[in-house]
Amino acid sequence: MKINILKVMFSALLMLFLIGCGNDKPTLVSSDSVSINASDAQEEVTGADDSAENSKVSYVYVHISGAVNMPGVYELESGSRLYDAVELAGGFREDAKEDYLNLAGLLEDGTQYIVPTKQEAAMMAVSQEAAAPMSHYDKDGKLDINLATKDELMKLSGIGETRAQAIISYRDGGGVFDSPESIMNVSGIKEATYNSIKDQITANGG
């Protein structure tokens, strides 16, 4: 009898133990979940790298000289304008031609910017004007046949190389055109030719 009671108690304890073990099932983690978590971690690292890269600031080096208070080489952030560099150089001197350069222009790395004085700017303007080719056209756009070159004459209606050379030879021989009509004194140029070019020519340079 006592043995039977012990068997019953042992069986009951065994059942309770098995039931308890059945409830403590291990939790399985799927490979998809692990892959997603790893991907998220990689994105966070990549994002941090991109942020660090974007935070890097690049610079340009320019030489500011001429009519500024502190000429020299200056370091500025890329995207800076010329007026930023002039400010770093102490601003313009009193004799500076401030509007000679485009102060709103973007700075180019390794470039020298020379601010001229007012006197220097005036002298450069005169020099450029003197170097410009002389115009043989009047204010109305008419060609002066006393001064025109062979190429300019050939641009006139009905004037080819032969007639243009005839006009040059006439002038070289001492001939002077005192009026547009006098171009008909040139051999080979008749009234029909004159009528085709009379609105394109003048004779002021004689």
GROMACS .gro file of C-alpha atoms in nm:
model
  206
    1MET     CA    1   0.000   0.000   0.000
    2LYS     CA    2   0.278   0.239   0.096
    3ILE     CA    3   0.460   0.149  -0.225
    4ASN     CA    4   0.154   0.235  -0.434
    5ILE     CA    5   0.123   0.575  -0.264
    6LEU     CA    6   0.489   0.646  -0.339
    7LYS     CA    7   0.436   0.549  -0.703
    8VAL     CA    8   0.140   0.784  -0.731
    9MET     CA    9   0.333   1.071  -0.575
   10PHE     CA   10   0.632   1.008  -0.800
   11SER     CA   11   0.409   0.999  -1.107
   12ALA     CA   12   0.245   1.328  -1.004
   13LEU     CA   13   0.580   1.499  -0.954
   14LEU     CA   14   0.704   1.370  -1.290
   15MET     CA   15   0.396   1.505  -1.466
   16LEU     CA   16   0.437   1.846  -1.302
   17PHE     CA   17   0.802   1.854  -1.409
   18LEU     CA   18   0.716   1.762  -1.768
   19ILE     CA   19   0.440   2.026  -1.784
   20GLY     CA   20   0.681   2.291  -1.655
   21CYS     CA   21   0.944   2.197  -1.911
   22GLY     CA   22   0.685   2.209  -2.187
   23ASN     CA   23   0.607   2.576  -2.112
   24ASP     CA   24   0.973   2.685  -2.126
   25LYS     CA   25   1.013   2.648  -2.501
   26PRO     CA   26   1.323   2.822  -2.648
   27THR     CA   27   1.260   3.134  -2.860
   28LEU     CA   28   1.382   3.099  -3.217
   29VAL     CA   29   1.526   3.403  -3.404
   30SER     CA   30   1.475   3.390  -3.779
   31SER     CA   31   1.763   3.454  -4.023
   32ASP     CA   32   1.554   3.733  -4.182
   33SER     CA   33   1.543   3.920  -3.853
   34VAL     CA   34   1.919   3.890  -3.811
   35SER     CA   35   1.972   4.012  -4.169
   36ILE     CA   36   1.746   4.316  -4.119
   37ASN     CA   37   1.920   4.414  -3.798
   38ALA     CA   38   2.261   4.385  -3.964
   39SER     CA   39   2.140   4.596  -4.257
   40ASP     CA   40   2.011   4.869  -4.025
   41ALA     CA   41   2.345   4.876  -3.845
   42GLN     CA   42   2.531   4.910  -4.177
   43GLU     CA   43   2.303   5.198  -4.284
   44GLU     CA   44   2.372   5.378  -3.958
   45VAL     CA   45   2.748   5.345  -4.013
   46THR     CA   46   2.720   5.460  -4.377
   47GLY     CA   47   2.502   5.755  -4.274
   48ALA     CA   48   2.758   5.858  -4.017
   49ASP     CA   49   3.034   5.842  -4.281
   50ASP     CA   50   2.829   6.054  -4.525
   51SER     CA   51   2.760   6.310  -4.255
   52ALA     CA   52   3.130   6.333  -4.173
   53GLU     CA   53   3.214   6.370  -4.543
   54ASN     CA   54   2.956   6.647  -4.593
   55SER     CA   55   3.086   6.832  -4.291
   56LYS     CA   56   3.431   6.873  -4.450
   57VAL     CA   57   3.490   7.232  -4.568
   58SER     CA   58   3.711   7.304  -4.870
   59TYR     CA   59   3.916   7.620  -4.911
   60VAL     CA   60   4.066   7.837  -5.184
   61TYR     CA   61   4.383   8.043  -5.171
   62VAL     CA   62   4.396   8.377  -5.352
   63HIS     CA   63   4.648   8.659  -5.384
   64ILE     CA   64   4.498   9.005  -5.332
   65SER     CA   65   4.731   9.284  -5.440
   66GLY     CA   66   4.727   9.641  -5.564
   67ALA     CA   67   4.530   9.920  -5.400
   68VAL     CA   68   4.425   9.735  -5.083
   69ASN     CA   69   4.543   9.804  -4.730
   70MET     CA   70   4.695   9.461  -4.659
   71PRO     CA   71   4.801   9.284  -4.979
   72GLY     CA   72   4.878   8.915  -4.943
   73VAL     CA   73   4.766   8.555  -4.987
   74TYR     CA   74   4.441   8.466  -4.812
   75GLU     CA   75   4.255   8.145  -4.734
   76LEU     CA   76   3.877   8.151  -4.773
   77GLU     CA   77   3.601   7.891  -4.789
   78SER     CA   78   3.507   7.769  -5.135
   79GLY     CA   79   3.214   7.973  -5.266
   80SER     CA   80   3.347   8.300  -5.125
   81ARG     CA   81   3.326   8.617  -5.336
   82LEU     CA   82   3.593   8.868  -5.427
   83TYR     CA   83   3.453   9.125  -5.185
   84ASP     CA   84   3.512   8.874  -4.901
   85ALA     CA   85   3.880   8.857  -4.994
   86VAL     CA   86   3.907   9.236  -5.022
   87GLU     CA   87   3.765   9.269  -4.671
   88LEU     CA   88   4.026   9.025  -4.539
   89ALA     CA   89   4.290   9.234  -4.715
   90GLY     CA   90   4.188   9.537  -4.509
   91GLY     CA   91   3.954   9.688  -4.766
   92PHE     CA   92   4.029   9.934  -5.044
   93ARG     CA   93   4.277  10.216  -5.020
   94GLU     CA   94   4.144  10.566  -5.078
   95ASP     CA   95   4.294  10.579  -5.427
   96ALA     CA   96   4.153  10.241  -5.535
   97LYS     CA   97   3.931  10.204  -5.841
   98GLU     CA   98   3.674  10.004  -5.646
   99ASP     CA   99   3.447   9.913  -5.937
  100TYR     CA  100   3.722   9.798  -6.173
  101LEU     CA  101   3.686   9.431  -6.073
  102ASN     CA  102   3.367   9.231  -6.033
  103LEU     CA  103   3.341   9.208  -5.655
  104ALA     CA  104   3.050   8.964  -5.678
  105GLY     CA  105   3.257   8.710  -5.871
  106LEU     CA  106   3.339   8.371  -5.718
  107LEU     CA  107   3.699   8.328  -5.612
  108GLU     CA  108   3.912   8.085  -5.812
  109ASP     CA  109   4.181   7.891  -5.630
  110GLY     CA  110   4.535   8.006  -5.705
  111THR     CA  111   4.429   8.333  -5.871
  112GLN     CA  112   4.583   8.676  -5.821
  113TYR     CA  113   4.343   8.971  -5.813
  114ILE     CA  114   4.501   9.313  -5.869
  115VAL     CA  115   4.302   9.619  -5.762
  116PRO     CA  116   4.426   9.918  -5.967
  117THR     CA  117   4.436  10.277  -5.850
  118LYS     CA  118   4.208  10.529  -6.018
  119GLN     CA  119   4.505  10.667  -6.209
  120GLU     CA  120   4.615  10.321  -6.326
  121ALA     CA  121   4.262  10.239  -6.441
  122ALA     CA  122   4.245  10.563  -6.642
  123MET     CA  123   4.581  10.492  -6.807
  124MET     CA  124   4.472  10.139  -6.899
  125ALA     CA  125   4.153  10.275  -7.057
  126VAL     CA  126   4.354  10.518  -7.271
  127SER     CA  127   4.593  10.242  -7.373
  128GLN     CA  128   4.310  10.011  -7.475
  129GLU     CA  129   4.144  10.288  -7.676
  130ALA     CA  130   4.469  10.361  -7.859
  131ALA     CA  131   4.517   9.993  -7.938
  132ALA     CA  132   4.169   9.960  -8.086
  133PRO     CA  133   4.166   9.952  -8.467
  134MET     CA  134   4.064  10.277  -8.637
  135SER     CA  135   3.709  10.265  -8.765
  136HIS     CA  136   3.659  10.356  -9.129
  137TYR     CA  137   3.284  10.383  -9.079
  138ASP     CA  138   3.097  10.696  -8.971
  139LYS     CA  139   2.831  10.712  -8.702
  140ASP     CA  140   2.568  10.611  -8.958
  141GLY     CA  141   2.762  10.299  -9.053
  142LYS     CA  142   2.872  10.430  -9.394
  143LEU     CA  143   3.218  10.335  -9.522
  144ASP     CA  144   3.462  10.620  -9.592
  145ILE     CA  145   3.599  10.545  -9.939
  146ASN     CA  146   3.901  10.768  -9.874
  147LEU     CA  147   4.014  10.547  -9.583
  148ALA     CA  148   3.862  10.204  -9.647
  149THR     CA  149   4.083   9.899  -9.681
  150LYS     CA  150   4.058   9.657  -9.970
  151ASP     CA  151   3.873   9.403  -9.757
  152GLU     CA  152   3.625   9.667  -9.641
  153LEU     CA  153   3.560   9.783  -9.998
  154MET     CA  154   3.493   9.425 -10.107
  155LYS     CA  155   3.204   9.410  -9.861
  156LEU     CA  156   3.017   9.673 -10.065
  157SER     CA  157   2.749   9.560 -10.308
  158GLY     CA  158   2.896   9.493 -10.653
  159ILE     CA  159   3.256   9.563 -10.548
  160GLY     CA  160   3.478   9.263 -10.602
  161GLU     CA  161   3.852   9.228 -10.565
  162THR     CA  162   3.928   9.393 -10.902
  163ARG     CA  163   3.721   9.705 -10.837
  164ALA     CA  164   3.840   9.730 -10.478
  165GLN     CA  165   4.200   9.725 -10.598
  166ALA     CA  166   4.115   9.989 -10.861
  167ILE     CA  167   3.987  10.220 -10.584
  168ILE     CA  168   4.303  10.166 -10.379
  169SER     CA  169   4.522  10.232 -10.685
  170TYR     CA  170   4.329  10.551 -10.759
  171ARG     CA  171   4.397  10.677 -10.407
  172ASP     CA  172   4.760  10.568 -10.417
  173GLY     CA  173   4.798  10.768 -10.738
  174GLY     CA  174   4.695  11.086 -10.558
  175GLY     CA  175   4.325  11.069 -10.623
  176VAL     CA  176   4.092  11.195 -10.353
  177PHE     CA  177   3.719  11.139 -10.329
  178ASP     CA  178   3.553  11.469 -10.242
  179SER     CA  179   3.205  11.317 -10.256
  180PRO     CA  180   3.054  10.970 -10.281
  181GLU     CA  181   2.973  11.034 -10.648
  182SER     CA  182   3.340  11.087 -10.730
  183ILE     CA  183   3.399  10.715 -10.693
  184MET     CA  184   3.285  10.698 -11.055
  185ASN     CA  185   3.621  10.856 -11.145
  186VAL     CA  186   3.769  10.512 -11.086
  187SER     CA  187   3.803  10.302 -11.398
  188GLY     CA  188   3.544  10.027 -11.410
  189ILE     CA  189   3.295  10.192 -11.174
  190LYS     CA  190   2.996  10.332 -11.361
  191GLU     CA  191   2.665  10.481 -11.255
  192ALA     CA  192   2.496  10.144 -11.206
  193THR     CA  193   2.764  10.037 -10.960
  194TYR     CA  194   2.752  10.371 -10.782
  195ASN     CA  195   2.374  10.351 -10.743
  196SER     CA  196   2.409  10.009 -10.577
  197ILE     CA  197   2.654  10.140 -10.314
  198LYS     CA  198   2.570  10.509 -10.270
  199ASP     CA  199   2.376  10.446  -9.950
  200GLN     CA  200   2.670  10.251  -9.805
  201ILE     CA  201   2.953  10.500  -9.860
  202THR     CA  202   3.074  10.845  -9.760
  203ALA     CA  203   3.379  11.058  -9.845
  204ASN     CA  204   3.467  11.236  -9.523
  205GLY     CA  205   3.832  11.135  -9.497
  206GLY     CA  206   3.950  11.320  -9.804
   0.00000   0.00000   0.00000
